[in-house]
Coordinates of C-alpha atoms and ligand atoms in Angstrom, one line a residue:
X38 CA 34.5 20.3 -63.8
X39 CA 35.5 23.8 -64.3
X40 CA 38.0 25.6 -61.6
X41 CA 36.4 27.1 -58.6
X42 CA 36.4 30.7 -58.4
X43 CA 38.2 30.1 -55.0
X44 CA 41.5 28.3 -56.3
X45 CA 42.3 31.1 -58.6
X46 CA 40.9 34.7 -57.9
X47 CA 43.5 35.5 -55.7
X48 CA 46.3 37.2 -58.0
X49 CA 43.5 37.8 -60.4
X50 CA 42.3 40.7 -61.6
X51 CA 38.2 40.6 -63.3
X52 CA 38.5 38.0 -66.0
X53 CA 36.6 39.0 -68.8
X54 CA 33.7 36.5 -69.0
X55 CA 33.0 37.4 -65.3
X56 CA 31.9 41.3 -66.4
X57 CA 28.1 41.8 -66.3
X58 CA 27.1 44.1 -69.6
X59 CA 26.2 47.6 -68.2
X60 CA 22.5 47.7 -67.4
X61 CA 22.9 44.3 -65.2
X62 CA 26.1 44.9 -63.5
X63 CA 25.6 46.7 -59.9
X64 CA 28.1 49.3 -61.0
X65 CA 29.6 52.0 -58.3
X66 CA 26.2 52.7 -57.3
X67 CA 25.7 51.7 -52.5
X68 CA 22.6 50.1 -52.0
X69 CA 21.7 50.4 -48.4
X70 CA 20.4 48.0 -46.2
X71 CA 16.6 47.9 -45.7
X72 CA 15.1 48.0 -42.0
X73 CA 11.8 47.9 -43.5
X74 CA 12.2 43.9 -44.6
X75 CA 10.2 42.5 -41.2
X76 CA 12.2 40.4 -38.9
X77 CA 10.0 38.3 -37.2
X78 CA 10.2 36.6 -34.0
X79 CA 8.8 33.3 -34.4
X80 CA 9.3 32.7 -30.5
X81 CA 6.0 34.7 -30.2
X82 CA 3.8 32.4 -32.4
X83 CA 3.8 29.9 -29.4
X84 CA 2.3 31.9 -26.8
X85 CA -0.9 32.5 -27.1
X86 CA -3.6 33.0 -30.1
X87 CA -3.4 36.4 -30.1
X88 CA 0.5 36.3 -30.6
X89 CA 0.3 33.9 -32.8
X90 CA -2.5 36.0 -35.2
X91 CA -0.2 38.7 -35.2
X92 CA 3.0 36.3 -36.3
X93 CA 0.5 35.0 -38.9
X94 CA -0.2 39.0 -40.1
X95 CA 3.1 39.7 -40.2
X96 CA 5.0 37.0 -42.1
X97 CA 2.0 37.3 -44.7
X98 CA 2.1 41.1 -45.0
X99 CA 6.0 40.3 -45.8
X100 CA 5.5 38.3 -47.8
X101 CA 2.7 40.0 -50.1
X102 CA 4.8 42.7 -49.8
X103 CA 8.3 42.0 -50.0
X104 CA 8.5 38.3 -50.7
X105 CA 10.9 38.3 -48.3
X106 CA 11.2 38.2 -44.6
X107 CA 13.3 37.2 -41.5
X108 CA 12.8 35.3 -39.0
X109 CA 14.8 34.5 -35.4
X110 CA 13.8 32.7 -32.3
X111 CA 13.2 29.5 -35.1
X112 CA 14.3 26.9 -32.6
X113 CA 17.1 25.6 -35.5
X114 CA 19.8 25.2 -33.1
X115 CA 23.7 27.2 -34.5
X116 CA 26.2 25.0 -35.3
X117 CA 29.3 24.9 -37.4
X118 CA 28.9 23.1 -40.9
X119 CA 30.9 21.2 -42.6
X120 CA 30.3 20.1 -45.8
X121 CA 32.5 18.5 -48.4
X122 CA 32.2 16.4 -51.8
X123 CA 30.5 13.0 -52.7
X124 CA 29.8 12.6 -56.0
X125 CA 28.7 8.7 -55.7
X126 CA 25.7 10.5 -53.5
X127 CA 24.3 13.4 -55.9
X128 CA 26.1 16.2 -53.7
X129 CA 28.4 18.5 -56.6
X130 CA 30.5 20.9 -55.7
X131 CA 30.7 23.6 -59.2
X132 CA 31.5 27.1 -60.3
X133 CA 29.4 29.8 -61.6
X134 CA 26.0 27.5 -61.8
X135 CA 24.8 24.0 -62.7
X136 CA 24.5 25.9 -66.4
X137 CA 28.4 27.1 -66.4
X138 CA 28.4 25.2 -70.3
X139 CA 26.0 27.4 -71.6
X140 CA 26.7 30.8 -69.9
X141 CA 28.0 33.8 -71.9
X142 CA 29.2 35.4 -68.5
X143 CA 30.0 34.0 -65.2
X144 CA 29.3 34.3 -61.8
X145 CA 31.7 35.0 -58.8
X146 CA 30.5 31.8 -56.3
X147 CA 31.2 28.6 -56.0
X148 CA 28.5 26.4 -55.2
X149 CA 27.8 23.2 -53.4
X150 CA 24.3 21.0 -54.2
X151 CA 23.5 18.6 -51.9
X152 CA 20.6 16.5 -51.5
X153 CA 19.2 16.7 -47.9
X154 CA 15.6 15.0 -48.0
X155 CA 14.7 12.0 -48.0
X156 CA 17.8 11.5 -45.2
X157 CA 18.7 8.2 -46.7
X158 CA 20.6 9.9 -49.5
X159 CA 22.6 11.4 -46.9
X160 CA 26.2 12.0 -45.8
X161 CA 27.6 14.0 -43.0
X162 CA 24.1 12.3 -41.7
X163 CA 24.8 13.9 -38.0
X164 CA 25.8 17.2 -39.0
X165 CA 23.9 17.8 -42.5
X166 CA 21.2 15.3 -41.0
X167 CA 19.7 17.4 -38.3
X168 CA 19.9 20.9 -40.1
X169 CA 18.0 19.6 -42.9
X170 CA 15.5 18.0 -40.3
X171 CA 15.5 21.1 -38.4
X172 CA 15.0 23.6 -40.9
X173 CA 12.3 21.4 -42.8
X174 CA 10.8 21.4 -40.2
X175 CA 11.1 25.5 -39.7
X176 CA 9.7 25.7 -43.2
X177 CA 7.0 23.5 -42.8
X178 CA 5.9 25.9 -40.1
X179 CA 5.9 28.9 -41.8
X180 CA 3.9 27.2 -44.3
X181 CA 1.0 26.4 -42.1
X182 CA 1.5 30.0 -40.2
X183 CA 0.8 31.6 -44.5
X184 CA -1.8 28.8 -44.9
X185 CA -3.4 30.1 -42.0
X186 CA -3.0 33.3 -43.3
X187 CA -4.2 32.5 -46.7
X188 CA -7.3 30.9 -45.2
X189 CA -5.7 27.6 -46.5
X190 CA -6.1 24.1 -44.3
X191 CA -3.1 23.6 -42.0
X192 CA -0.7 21.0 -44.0
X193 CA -1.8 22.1 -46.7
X194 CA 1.6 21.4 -48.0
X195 CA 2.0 18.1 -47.0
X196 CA 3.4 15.6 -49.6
X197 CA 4.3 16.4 -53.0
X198 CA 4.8 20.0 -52.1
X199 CA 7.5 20.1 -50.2
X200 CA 8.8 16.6 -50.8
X201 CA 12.2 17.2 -52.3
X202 CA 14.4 19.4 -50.1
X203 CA 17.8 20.4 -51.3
X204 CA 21.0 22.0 -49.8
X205 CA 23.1 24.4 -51.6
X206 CA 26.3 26.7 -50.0
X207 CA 27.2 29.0 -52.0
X208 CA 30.6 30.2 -51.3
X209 CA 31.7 34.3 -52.8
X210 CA 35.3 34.4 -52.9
X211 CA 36.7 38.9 -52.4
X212 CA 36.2 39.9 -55.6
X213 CA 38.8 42.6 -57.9
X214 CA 36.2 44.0 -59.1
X215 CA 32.5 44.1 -57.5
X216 CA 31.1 47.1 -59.6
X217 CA 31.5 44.7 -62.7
X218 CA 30.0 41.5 -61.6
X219 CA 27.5 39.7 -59.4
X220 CA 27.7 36.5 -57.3
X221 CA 23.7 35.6 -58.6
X222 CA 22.1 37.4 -61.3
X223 CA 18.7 39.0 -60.6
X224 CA 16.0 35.7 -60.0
X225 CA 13.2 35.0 -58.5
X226 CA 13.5 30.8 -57.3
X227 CA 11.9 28.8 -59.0
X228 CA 10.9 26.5 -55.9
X229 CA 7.9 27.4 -53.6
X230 CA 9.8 28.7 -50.4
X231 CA 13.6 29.5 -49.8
X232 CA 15.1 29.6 -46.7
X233 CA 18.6 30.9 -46.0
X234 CA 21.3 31.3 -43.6
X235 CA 22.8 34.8 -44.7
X236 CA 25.8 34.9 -42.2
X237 CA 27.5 38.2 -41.2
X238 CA 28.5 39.5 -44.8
X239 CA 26.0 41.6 -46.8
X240 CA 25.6 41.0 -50.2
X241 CA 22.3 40.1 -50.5
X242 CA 19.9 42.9 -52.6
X243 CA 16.1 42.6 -53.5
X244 CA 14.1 44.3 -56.4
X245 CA 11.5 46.3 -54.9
X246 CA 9.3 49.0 -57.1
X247 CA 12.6 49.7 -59.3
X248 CA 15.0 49.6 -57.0
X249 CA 17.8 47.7 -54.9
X250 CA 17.7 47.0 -51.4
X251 CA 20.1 45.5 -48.9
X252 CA 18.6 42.4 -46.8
X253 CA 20.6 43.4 -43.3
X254 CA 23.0 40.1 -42.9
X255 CA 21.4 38.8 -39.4
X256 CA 24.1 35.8 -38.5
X257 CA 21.0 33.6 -35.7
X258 CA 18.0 35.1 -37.9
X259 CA 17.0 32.7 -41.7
X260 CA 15.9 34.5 -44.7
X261 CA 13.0 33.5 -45.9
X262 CA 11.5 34.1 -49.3
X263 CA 8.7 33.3 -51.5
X264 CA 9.5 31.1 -54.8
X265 CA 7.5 31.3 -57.7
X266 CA 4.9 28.1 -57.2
X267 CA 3.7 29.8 -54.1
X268 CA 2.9 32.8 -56.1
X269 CA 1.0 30.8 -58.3
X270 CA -0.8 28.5 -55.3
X271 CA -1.5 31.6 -53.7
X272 CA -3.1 33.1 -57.0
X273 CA -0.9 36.0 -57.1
X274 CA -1.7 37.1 -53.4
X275 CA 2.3 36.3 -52.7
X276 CA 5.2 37.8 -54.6
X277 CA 8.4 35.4 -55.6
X278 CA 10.4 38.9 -55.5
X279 CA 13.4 39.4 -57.6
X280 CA 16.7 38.9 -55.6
X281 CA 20.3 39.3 -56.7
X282 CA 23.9 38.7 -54.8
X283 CA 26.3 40.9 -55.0
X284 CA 30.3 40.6 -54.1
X285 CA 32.7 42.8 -52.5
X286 CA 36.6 43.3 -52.3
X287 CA 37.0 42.3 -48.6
X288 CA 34.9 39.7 -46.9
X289 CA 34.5 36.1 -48.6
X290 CA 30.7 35.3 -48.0
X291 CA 29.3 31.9 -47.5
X292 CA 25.2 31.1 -47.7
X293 CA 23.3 28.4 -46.9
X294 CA 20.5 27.4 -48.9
X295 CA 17.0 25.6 -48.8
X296 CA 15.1 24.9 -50.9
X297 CA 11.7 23.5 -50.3
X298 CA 10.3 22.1 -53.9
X299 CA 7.2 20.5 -55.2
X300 CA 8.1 16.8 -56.9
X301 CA 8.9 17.4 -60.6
X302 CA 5.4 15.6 -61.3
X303 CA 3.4 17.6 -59.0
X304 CA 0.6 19.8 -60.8
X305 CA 0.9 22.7 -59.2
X306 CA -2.1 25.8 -59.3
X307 CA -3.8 28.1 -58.2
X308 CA -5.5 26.6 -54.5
X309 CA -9.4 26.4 -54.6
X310 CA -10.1 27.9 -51.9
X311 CA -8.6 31.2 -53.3
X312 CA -10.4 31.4 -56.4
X313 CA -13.5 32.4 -56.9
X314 CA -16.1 34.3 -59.5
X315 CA -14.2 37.5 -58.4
X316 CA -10.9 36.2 -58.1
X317 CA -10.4 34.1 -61.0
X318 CA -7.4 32.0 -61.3
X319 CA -4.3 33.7 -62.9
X320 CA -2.6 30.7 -63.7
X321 CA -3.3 27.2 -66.0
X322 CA -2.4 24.2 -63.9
X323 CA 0.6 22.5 -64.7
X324 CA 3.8 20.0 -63.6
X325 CA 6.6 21.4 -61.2
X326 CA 9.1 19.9 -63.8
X327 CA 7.3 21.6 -66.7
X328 CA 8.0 24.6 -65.2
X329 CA 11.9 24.1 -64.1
X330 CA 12.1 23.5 -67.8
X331 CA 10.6 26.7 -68.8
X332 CA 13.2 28.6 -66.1
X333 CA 16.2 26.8 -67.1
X334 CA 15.5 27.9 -70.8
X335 CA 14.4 31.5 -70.1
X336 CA 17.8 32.0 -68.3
X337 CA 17.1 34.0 -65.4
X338 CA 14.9 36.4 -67.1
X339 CA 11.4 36.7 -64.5
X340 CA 8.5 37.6 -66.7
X341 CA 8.9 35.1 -68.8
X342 CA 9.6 32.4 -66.6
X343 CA 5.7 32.2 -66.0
X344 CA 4.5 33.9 -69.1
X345 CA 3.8 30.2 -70.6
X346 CA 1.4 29.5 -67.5
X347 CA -0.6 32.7 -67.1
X348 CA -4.2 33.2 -68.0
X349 CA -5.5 36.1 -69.7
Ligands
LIG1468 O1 23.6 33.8 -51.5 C1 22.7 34.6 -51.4 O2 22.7 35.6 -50.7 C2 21.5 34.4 -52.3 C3 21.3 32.9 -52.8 C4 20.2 32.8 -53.7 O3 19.4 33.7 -54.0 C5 20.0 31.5 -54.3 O4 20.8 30.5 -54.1 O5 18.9 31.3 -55.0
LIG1469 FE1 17.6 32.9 -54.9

């Protein structure tokens, strides 16, 4: 396994195969935080129908919109992680990305990969064990608050939709040289919904009409964003929006990552109840793991990660 970023940028300056060419790199240029990104208080989808159409309003204007929202009052209960390595149970620990061998340029982060769902994979079953059941369990709940949205049967995405759950940290060492390289390059995820724990540091940056914007680091509130098989599902209605994390000089930043994924045979298209004569489907059917195929070999770059799948 390669170094981690961690044991060795301290009396470092930018190594070369960390520097971003020009046009990708975020340069000198501040990219302030958005308010506009809807924080959403989840708390309020309990009480009452009325409160609980207007959650379902918001979070799916968000995430037409943005692709990205907050949301607090979750009910996943703050505690202190602790994660470490087991390679004998599918958890890595890597630098840069599980494609480091065939990157022409680096990123600043180390990462950790762990499998969280189905539990019996799991270590750290106390600790891990109960975030992964409590945030699965927060995602599966924003699910049926967009299905209702969508006009979409609750549980919708039961089973094979949101059957393999995984865990990532991703860890951003202070970097020399911020202007000149990125922690993630711009993406979209390739998974149906994300759902992160940005902690105090900012650093991460959305791609909305053209430009940058800050996602304000909320340490009690998740990030949650759309991945690309709920754009297609949803026929294009939701956008898997372009994201990017960036570094800085001062603060190390630590994320928390889940993913909620389709299994790799799942067919995954557009849902019939949102297609119609006059709202054709956008997208040919086919298999979660056909698709992570396609994204690992277009490396990162977003129109073409669906390009294969889209109907004229
Ligand atoms: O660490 C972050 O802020 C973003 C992480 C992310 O976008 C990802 O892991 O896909
Ligand atoms: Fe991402």
């Amino acid at each position: 396994m390669e170094t981690l970023v961690s044991s060795w940028f301290k009396d470092q300056s930018l190594p070369e195969n960390y520097v971003f060419p020009p046009e990708t790199r975020p340069g000198e240029a501040i990219v302030p935080v958005s308010k506009n990104i809807p924080i959403i208080d989840l708390g309020k989808s309990v009480v009452g129908h009325d409160h609980r159409n207007n959650t379902v309003q918001q979070i799916l204007n968000a995430a037409q919109k943005f692709g990205f929202f907050q949301v607090n009052n979750h009910g996943v209960s703050e505690r202190q992680n602790d994660y470490s390595k087991d390679p004998r149970k599918g958890c890595s620990l890597y630098t840069s990305s599980y494609n480091y061998d065939n990157e022409e340029i680096h990123f600043w982060r180390d990462n950790l990969r762990h499998p969280s769902h189905p539990l019996d994979e799991v270590i750290h079953r106390d600790v891990v064990g109960t975030y992964s059941v409590e945030v699965r369990s927060l995602s599966l709940r924003i699910l049926d608050l967009i299905c209702e949205g969508l006009g979409l049967q609750p549980g919708y995405f039961g089973d094979e939709f949101t059957n393999v759950q995984l865990l990532l940290v991703n860890h951003y060492p202070p970097c020399p040289n911020p202007s000149l390289t990125l922690g993630l390059s711009k993406h979209s995820d390739p998974n149906l919904i994300t759902i992160l724990l940005q902690g105090e540091v900012n650093g991460l940056q959305v791609f909305k009409d053209g430009q940058w914007i800050g996602v304000e680091p909320l340490p009690s509130a998740f990030v949650d964003n759309i991945g690309y098989q709920f754009q297609v599902i949803s026929n294009g209605k939701l956008r898997s929006a372009e994201h990017r994390a960036v570094t800085n000089s001062r603060n190390a930043r630590t994320t928390i990552v889940t993913f909620i994924n389709p299994s790799f045979s799942r067919i995954i298209e557009p849902a019939k109840a949102l297609v119609n004569e006059c709202k054709p489907p956008l997208y040919r059917a086919f298999r979660y793991g056909e698709f992570l195929n396609t994204y690992k070999a277009v490396k990162g770059d977003t129109e073409a990660a669906l390009k294969p799948y889209k109907l004229d």
